[in-house]
Tab-separated table of C-alpha atoms in Angstrom:
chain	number	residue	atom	x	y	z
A	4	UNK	CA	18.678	32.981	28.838
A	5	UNK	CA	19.174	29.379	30.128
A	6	UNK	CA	20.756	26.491	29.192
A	7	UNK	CA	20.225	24.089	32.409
A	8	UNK	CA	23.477	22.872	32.549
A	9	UNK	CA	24.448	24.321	35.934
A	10	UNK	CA	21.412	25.673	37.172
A	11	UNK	CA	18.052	26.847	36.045
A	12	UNK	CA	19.372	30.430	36.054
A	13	UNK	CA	16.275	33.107	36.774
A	14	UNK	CA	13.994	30.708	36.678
A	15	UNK	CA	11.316	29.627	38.919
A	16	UNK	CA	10.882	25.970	38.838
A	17	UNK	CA	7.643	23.901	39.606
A	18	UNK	CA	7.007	20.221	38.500
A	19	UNK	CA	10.274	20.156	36.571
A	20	UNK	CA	13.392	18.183	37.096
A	21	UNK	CA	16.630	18.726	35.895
A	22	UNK	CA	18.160	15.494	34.239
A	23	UNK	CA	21.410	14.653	32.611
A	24	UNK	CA	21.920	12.820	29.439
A	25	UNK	CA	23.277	9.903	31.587
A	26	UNK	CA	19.629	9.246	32.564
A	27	UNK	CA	18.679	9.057	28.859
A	28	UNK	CA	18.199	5.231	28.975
A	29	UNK	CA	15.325	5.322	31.816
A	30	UNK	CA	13.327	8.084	29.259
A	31	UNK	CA	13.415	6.326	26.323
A	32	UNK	CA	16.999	8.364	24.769
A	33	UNK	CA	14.750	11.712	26.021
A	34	UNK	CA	18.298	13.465	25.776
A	35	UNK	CA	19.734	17.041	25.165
A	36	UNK	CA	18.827	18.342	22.059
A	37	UNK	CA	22.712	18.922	21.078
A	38	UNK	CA	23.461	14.965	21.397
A	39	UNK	CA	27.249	15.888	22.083
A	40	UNK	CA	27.551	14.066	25.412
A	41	UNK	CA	26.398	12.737	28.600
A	42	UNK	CA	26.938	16.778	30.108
A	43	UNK	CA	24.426	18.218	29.008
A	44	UNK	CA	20.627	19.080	31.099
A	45	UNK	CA	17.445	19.910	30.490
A	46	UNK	CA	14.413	20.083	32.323
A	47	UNK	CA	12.080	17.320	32.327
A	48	UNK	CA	8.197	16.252	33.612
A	49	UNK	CA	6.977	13.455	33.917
A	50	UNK	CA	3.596	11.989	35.466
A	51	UNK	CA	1.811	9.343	36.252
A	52	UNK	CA	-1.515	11.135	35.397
A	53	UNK	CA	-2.496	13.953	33.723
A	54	UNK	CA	-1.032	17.341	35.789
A	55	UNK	CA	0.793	20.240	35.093
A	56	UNK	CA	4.297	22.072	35.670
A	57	UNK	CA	5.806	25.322	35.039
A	58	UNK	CA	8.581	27.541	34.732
A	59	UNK	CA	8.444	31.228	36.349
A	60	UNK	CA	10.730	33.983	34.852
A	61	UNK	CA	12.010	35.596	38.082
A	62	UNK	CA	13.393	38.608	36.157
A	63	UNK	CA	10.875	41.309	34.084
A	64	UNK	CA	10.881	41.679	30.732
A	65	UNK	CA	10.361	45.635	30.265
A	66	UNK	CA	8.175	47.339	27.207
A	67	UNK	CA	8.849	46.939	23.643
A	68	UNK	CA	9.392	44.254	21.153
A	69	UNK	CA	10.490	41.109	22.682
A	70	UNK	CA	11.229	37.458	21.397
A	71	UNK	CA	11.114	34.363	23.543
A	72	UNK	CA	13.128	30.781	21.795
A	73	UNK	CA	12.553	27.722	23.902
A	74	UNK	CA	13.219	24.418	22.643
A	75	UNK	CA	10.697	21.446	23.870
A	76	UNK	CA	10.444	17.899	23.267
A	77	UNK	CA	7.050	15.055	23.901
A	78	UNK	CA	6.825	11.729	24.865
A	79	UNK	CA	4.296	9.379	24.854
A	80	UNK	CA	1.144	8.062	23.084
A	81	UNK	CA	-0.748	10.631	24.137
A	82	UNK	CA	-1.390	14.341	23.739
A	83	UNK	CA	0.838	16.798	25.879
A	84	UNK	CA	0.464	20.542	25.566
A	85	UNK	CA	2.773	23.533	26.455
A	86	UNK	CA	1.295	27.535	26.793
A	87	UNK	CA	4.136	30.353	27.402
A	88	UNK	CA	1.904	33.193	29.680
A	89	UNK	CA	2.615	36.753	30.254
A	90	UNK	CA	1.444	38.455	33.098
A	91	UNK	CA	2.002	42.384	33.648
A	92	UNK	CA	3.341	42.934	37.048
A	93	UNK	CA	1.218	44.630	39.564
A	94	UNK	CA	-1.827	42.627	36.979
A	95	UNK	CA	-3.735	39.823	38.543
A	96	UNK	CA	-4.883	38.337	34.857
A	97	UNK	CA	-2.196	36.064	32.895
A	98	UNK	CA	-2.794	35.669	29.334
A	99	UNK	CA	-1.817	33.043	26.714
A	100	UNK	CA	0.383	33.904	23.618
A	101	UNK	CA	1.508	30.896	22.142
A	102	UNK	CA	0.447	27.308	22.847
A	103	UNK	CA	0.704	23.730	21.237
A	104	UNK	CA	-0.458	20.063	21.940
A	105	UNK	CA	1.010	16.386	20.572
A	106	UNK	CA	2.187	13.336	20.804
A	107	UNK	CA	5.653	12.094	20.690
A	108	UNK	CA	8.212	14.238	18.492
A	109	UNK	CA	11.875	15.256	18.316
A	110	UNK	CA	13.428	18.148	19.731
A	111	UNK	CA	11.443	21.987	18.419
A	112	UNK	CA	11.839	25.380	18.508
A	113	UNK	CA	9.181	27.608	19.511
A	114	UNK	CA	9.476	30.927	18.573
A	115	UNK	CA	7.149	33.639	20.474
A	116	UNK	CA	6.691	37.323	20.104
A	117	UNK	CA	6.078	39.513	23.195
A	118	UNK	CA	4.341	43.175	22.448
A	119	UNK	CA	5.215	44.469	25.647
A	120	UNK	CA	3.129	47.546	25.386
A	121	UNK	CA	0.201	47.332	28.257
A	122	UNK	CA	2.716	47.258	31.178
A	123	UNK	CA	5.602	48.369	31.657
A	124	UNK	CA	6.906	45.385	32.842
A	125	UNK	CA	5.745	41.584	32.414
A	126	UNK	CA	6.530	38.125	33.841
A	127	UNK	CA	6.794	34.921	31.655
A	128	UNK	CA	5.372	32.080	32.596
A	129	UNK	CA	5.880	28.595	30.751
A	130	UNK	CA	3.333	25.851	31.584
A	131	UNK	CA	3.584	22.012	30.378
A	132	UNK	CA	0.575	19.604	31.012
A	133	UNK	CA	1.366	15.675	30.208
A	134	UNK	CA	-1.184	13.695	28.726
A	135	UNK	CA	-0.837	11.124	31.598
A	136	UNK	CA	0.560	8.177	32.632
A	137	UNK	CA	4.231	7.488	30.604
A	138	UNK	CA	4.192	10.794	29.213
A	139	UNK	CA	7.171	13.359	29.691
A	140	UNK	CA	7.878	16.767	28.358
A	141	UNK	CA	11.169	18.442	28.234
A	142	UNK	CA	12.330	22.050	28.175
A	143	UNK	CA	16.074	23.416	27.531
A	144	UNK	CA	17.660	26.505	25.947
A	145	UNK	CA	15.629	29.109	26.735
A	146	UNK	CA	17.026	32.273	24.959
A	147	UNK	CA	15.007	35.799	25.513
A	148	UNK	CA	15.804	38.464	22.733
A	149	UNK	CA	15.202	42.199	23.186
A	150	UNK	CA	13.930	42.467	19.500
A	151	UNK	CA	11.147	41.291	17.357
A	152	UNK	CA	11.159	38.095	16.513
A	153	UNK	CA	10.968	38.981	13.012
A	154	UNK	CA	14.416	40.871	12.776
A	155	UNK	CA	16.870	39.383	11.384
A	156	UNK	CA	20.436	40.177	9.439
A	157	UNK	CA	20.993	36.470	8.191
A	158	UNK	CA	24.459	36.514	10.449
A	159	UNK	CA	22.395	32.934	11.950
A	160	UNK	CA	20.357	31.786	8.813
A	161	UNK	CA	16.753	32.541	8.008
A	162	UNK	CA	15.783	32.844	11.964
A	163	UNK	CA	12.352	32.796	12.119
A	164	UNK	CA	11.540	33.327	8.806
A	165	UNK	CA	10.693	29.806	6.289
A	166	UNK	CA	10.932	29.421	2.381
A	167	UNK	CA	11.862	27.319	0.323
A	168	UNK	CA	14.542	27.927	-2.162
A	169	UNK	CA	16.531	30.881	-0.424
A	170	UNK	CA	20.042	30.051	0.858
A	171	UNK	CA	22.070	32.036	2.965
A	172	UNK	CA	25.055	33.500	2.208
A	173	UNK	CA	27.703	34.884	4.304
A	174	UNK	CA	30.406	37.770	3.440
A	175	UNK	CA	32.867	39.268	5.627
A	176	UNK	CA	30.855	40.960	8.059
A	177	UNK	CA	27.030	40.545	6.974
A	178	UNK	CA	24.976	38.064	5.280
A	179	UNK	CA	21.728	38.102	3.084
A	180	UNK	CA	19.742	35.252	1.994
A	181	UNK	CA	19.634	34.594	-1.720
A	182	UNK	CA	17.021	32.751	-4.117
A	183	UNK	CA	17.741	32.125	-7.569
A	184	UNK	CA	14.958	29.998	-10.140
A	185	UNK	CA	12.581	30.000	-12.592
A	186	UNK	CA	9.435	29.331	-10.578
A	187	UNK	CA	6.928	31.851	-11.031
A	188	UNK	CA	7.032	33.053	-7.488
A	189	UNK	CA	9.758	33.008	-4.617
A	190	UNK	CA	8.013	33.792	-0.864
A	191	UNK	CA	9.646	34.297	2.152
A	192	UNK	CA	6.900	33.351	5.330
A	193	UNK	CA	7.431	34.271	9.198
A	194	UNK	CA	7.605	31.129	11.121
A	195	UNK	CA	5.268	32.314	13.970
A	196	UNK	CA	2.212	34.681	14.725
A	197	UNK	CA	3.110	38.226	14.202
A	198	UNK	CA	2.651	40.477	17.366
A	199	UNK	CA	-1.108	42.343	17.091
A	200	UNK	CA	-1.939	45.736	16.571
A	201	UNK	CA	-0.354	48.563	14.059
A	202	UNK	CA	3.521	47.920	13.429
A	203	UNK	CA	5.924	48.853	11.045
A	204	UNK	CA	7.609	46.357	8.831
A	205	UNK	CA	10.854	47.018	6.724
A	206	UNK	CA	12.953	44.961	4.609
A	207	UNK	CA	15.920	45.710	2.083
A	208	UNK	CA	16.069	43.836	-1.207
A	209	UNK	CA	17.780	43.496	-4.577
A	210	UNK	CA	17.038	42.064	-7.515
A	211	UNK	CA	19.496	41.026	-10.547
A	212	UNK	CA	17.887	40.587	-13.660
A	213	UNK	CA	19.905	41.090	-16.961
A	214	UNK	CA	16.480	41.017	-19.039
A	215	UNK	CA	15.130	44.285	-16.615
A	216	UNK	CA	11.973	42.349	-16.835
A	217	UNK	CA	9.112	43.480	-14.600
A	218	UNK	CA	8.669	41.697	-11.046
A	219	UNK	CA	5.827	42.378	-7.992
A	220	UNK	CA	7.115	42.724	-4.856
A	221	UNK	CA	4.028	42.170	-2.107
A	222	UNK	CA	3.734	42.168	1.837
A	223	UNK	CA	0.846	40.420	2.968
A	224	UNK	CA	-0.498	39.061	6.118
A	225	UNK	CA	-2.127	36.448	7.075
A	226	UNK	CA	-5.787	36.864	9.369
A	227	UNK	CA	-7.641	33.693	10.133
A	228	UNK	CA	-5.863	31.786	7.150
A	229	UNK	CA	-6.672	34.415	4.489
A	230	UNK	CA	-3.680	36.227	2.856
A	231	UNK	CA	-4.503	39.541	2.520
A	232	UNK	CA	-1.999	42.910	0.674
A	233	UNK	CA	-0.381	45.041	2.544
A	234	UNK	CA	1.702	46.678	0.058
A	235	UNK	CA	2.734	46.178	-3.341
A	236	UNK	CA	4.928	47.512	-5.896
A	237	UNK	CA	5.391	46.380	-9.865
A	238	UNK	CA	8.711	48.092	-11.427
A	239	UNK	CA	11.414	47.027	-13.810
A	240	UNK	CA	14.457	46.265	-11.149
A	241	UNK	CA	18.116	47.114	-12.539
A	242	UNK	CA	21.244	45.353	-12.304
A	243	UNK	CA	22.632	45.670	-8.806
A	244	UNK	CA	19.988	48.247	-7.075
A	245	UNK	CA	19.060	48.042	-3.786
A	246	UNK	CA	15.787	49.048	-2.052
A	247	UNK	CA	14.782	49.274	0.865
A	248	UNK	CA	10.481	49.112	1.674
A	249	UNK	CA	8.949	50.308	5.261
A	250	UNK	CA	5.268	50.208	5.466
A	251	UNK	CA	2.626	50.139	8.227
A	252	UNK	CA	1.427	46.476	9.215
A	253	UNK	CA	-1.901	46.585	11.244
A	254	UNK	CA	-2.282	42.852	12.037
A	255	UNK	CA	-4.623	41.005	14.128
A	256	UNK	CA	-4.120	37.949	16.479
A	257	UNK	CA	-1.829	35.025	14.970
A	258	UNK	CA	-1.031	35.917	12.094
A	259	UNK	CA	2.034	35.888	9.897
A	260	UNK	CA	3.743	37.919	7.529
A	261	UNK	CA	4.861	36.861	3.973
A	262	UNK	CA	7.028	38.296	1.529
A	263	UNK	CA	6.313	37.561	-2.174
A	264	UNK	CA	7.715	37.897	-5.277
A	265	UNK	CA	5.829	37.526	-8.239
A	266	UNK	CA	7.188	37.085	-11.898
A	267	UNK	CA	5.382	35.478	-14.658
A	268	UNK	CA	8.771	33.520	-16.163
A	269	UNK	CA	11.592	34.297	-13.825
A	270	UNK	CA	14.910	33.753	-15.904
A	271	UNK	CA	17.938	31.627	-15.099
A	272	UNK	CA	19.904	35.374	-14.751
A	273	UNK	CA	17.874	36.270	-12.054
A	274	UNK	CA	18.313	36.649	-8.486
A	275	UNK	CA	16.703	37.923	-5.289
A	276	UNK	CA	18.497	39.297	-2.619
A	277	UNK	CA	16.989	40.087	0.783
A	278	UNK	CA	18.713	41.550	4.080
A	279	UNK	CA	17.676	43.718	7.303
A	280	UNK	CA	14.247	42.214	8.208
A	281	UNK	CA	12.866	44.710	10.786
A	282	UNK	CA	9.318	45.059	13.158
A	283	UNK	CA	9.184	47.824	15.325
A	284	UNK	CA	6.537	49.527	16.433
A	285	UNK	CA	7.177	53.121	15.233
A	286	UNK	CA	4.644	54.213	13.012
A	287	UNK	CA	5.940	55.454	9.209
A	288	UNK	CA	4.962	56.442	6.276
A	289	UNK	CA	4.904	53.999	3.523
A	290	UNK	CA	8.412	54.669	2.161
A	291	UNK	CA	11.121	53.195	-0.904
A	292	UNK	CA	14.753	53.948	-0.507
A	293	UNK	CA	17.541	53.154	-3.225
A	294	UNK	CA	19.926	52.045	-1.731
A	295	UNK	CA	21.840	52.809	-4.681
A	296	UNK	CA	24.197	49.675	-6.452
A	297	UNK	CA	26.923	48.977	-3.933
A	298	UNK	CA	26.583	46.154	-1.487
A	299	UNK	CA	25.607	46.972	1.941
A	300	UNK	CA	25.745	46.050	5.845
A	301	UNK	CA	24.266	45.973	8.480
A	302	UNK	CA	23.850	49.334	10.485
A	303	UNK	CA	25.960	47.831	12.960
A	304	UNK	CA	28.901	48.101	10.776
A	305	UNK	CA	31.007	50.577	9.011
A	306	UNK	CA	29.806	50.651	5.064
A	307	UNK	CA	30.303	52.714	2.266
A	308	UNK	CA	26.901	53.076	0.614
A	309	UNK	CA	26.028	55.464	-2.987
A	310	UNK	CA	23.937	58.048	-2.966
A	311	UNK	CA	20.984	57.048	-1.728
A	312	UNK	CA	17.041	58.519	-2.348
A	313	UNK	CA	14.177	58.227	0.145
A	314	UNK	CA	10.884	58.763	-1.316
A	315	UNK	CA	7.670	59.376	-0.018
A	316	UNK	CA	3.973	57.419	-0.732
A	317	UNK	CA	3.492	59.798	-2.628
A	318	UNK	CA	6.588	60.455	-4.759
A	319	UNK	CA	8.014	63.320	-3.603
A	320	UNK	CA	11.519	63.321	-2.899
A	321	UNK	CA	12.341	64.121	0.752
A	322	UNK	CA	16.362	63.687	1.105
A	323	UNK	CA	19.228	62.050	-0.277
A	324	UNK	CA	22.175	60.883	1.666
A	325	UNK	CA	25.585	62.481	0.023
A	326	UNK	CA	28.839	59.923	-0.378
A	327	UNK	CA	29.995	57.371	1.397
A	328	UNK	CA	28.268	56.923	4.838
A	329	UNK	CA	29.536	54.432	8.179
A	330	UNK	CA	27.831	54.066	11.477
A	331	UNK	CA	30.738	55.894	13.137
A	332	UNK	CA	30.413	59.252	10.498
A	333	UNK	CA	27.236	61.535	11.117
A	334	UNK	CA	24.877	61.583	7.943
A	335	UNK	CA	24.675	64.881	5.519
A	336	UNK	CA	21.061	65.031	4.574
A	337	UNK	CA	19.765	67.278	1.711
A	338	UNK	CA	16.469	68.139	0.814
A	339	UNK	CA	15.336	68.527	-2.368
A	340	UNK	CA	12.414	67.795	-4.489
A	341	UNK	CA	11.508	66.210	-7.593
A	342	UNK	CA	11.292	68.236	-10.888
């Protein structure tokens, strides 16, 4: 992680420059993204024809699920481009994950997912190319995440995910992310490409509806701009139950995930709840869990959950969890089967 403001950390830099906000007026107000004061840095390039810079993680990211948040800015008329690289060590080849190219714009996030699965260990490189002469690009807050991009507990909004509609809402010590109308669908997209290959994808939801009407729940993902179903499930939801869906995702390159409700005439009454967004690259059975009617938390905290039901593809009943469970007590599982 790196903010600038007193050094550019594990970094490796090339090209770049780090600037102040006082030196603002000489890049056309090219300042920190925060706009507190004149602190703050950030990296900057700038050229007077079209060449390239780039930043050099000195540090190794090792295997699993990584995420990588940089924020970048563009000036000028013309096109400038960014590509964040990975390169496994001890690997001569580099390889592009994530890349974009335009003209002037504000402040962005990017948000890129690292599979580190080939190599045990990678390096991250960031590369900016200007467009030419007057053009600058800028680089600040680097944060590196050892998790999926796609988790997320709503503690700091929607992360990566985008939809219109859901709001997030905080209680004492966990949050979910709520949407409530009478639209005929409510969808929940992943704000970047989803890392390749076979994955598993889990999500908790609720869904209050006084009229028990029936709603489809869907996973899809999104190949070369056609949505295709992953899983689905059609059943009358009661007041106050939670479930909890973990399916297989086999996705190919850039692509996204989307989760969709579907209801023909939602009602004013109803609400959708969702919480604990996970990717991981364990491989499961496709599985529902009720979660039972109480609210929950995160697994990070201490909860007191119902008795809970795990259920197979297939419908047979494979365990229940017995009273009230927390993080700190060890779980009583049970197996039993369905009549």
């Amino acid at each position: 992680d790196c903010d600038f403001e007193e050094n550019s950390c594990s970094w490796s830099i090339e090209g770049f420059r780090r600037v102040s906000n006082n030196e603002q007026n000489s890049m056309g107000g090219f300042n920190d993204k925060m706009h507190r004061n004149g602190s703050e840095r950030f990296l900057i390039f700038d050229a007077t024809n079209e060449s390239y810079a780039s930043l050099k993680s000195t540090q190794t990211a090792i295997e699993g699920l990584r995420c990588l948040n940089v924020w970048y800015i563009f000036r000028g008329s013309k096109k400038s481009h960014i590509q964040v690289f990975v390169q496994g060590i001890g690997r001569g080849n580099s390889s592009a994950i994530w890349e974009t190219s335009m003209s002037g714009t504000g402040w962005r996030r990017a948000t890129v997912g690292i599979d580190v699965q080939y190599s045990n260990m990678v390096t991250i490189f960031i590369r900016g190319r200007t467009g030419g002469a007057n053009c600058k690009i800028g680089i600040d807050d680097i944060v590196f995440k050892l998790a999926s991009c796609l988790d997320c507990n709503f503690l700091d909004g929607l992360c990566s995910w985008e939809g219109k509609g859901w709001n997030v809402r905080t209680k004492s010590n966990y949050a979910v992310t709520e949407f409530k109308s009478t639209r005929e669908q409510s969808v929940l997209i992943s704000g970047f490409n989803v890392y390749p290959g076979e994955k598993c994808f889990s999500f908790q939801y609720q869904i209050k509806d006084f009229k028990r009407e029936n709603i489809l729940t869907q996973v899809q993902s999104n190949d070369n701009n056609s949505w295709s179903l992953v899983w689905s499930s059609q059943s009358q939801h009661q007041l106050h139950e939670w479930n909890e869906i973990s399916v297989t995702i086999n996705v190919k390159n850039k692509s996204n995930i989307a989760i969709r409700f579907l209801h023909g005439n939602f009602s004013n009454a109803t609400n959708i709840t969702l919480h604990s967004i996970e990717l991981s690259n364990t491989n499961r059975i496709t599985t529902i869990v009720k979660l039972g009617s109480t609210d929950i938390t995160t697994s990070a905290v201490a909860t007191t959950v119902n008795t809970s039901l795990y259920y197979a593809k297939d419908g047979v009943l494979i365990g229940s969890i017995i009273g009230g469970l927390a993080f700190t007590l060890s779980v009583l599982l049970i197996v039993t089967y369905l009549y």
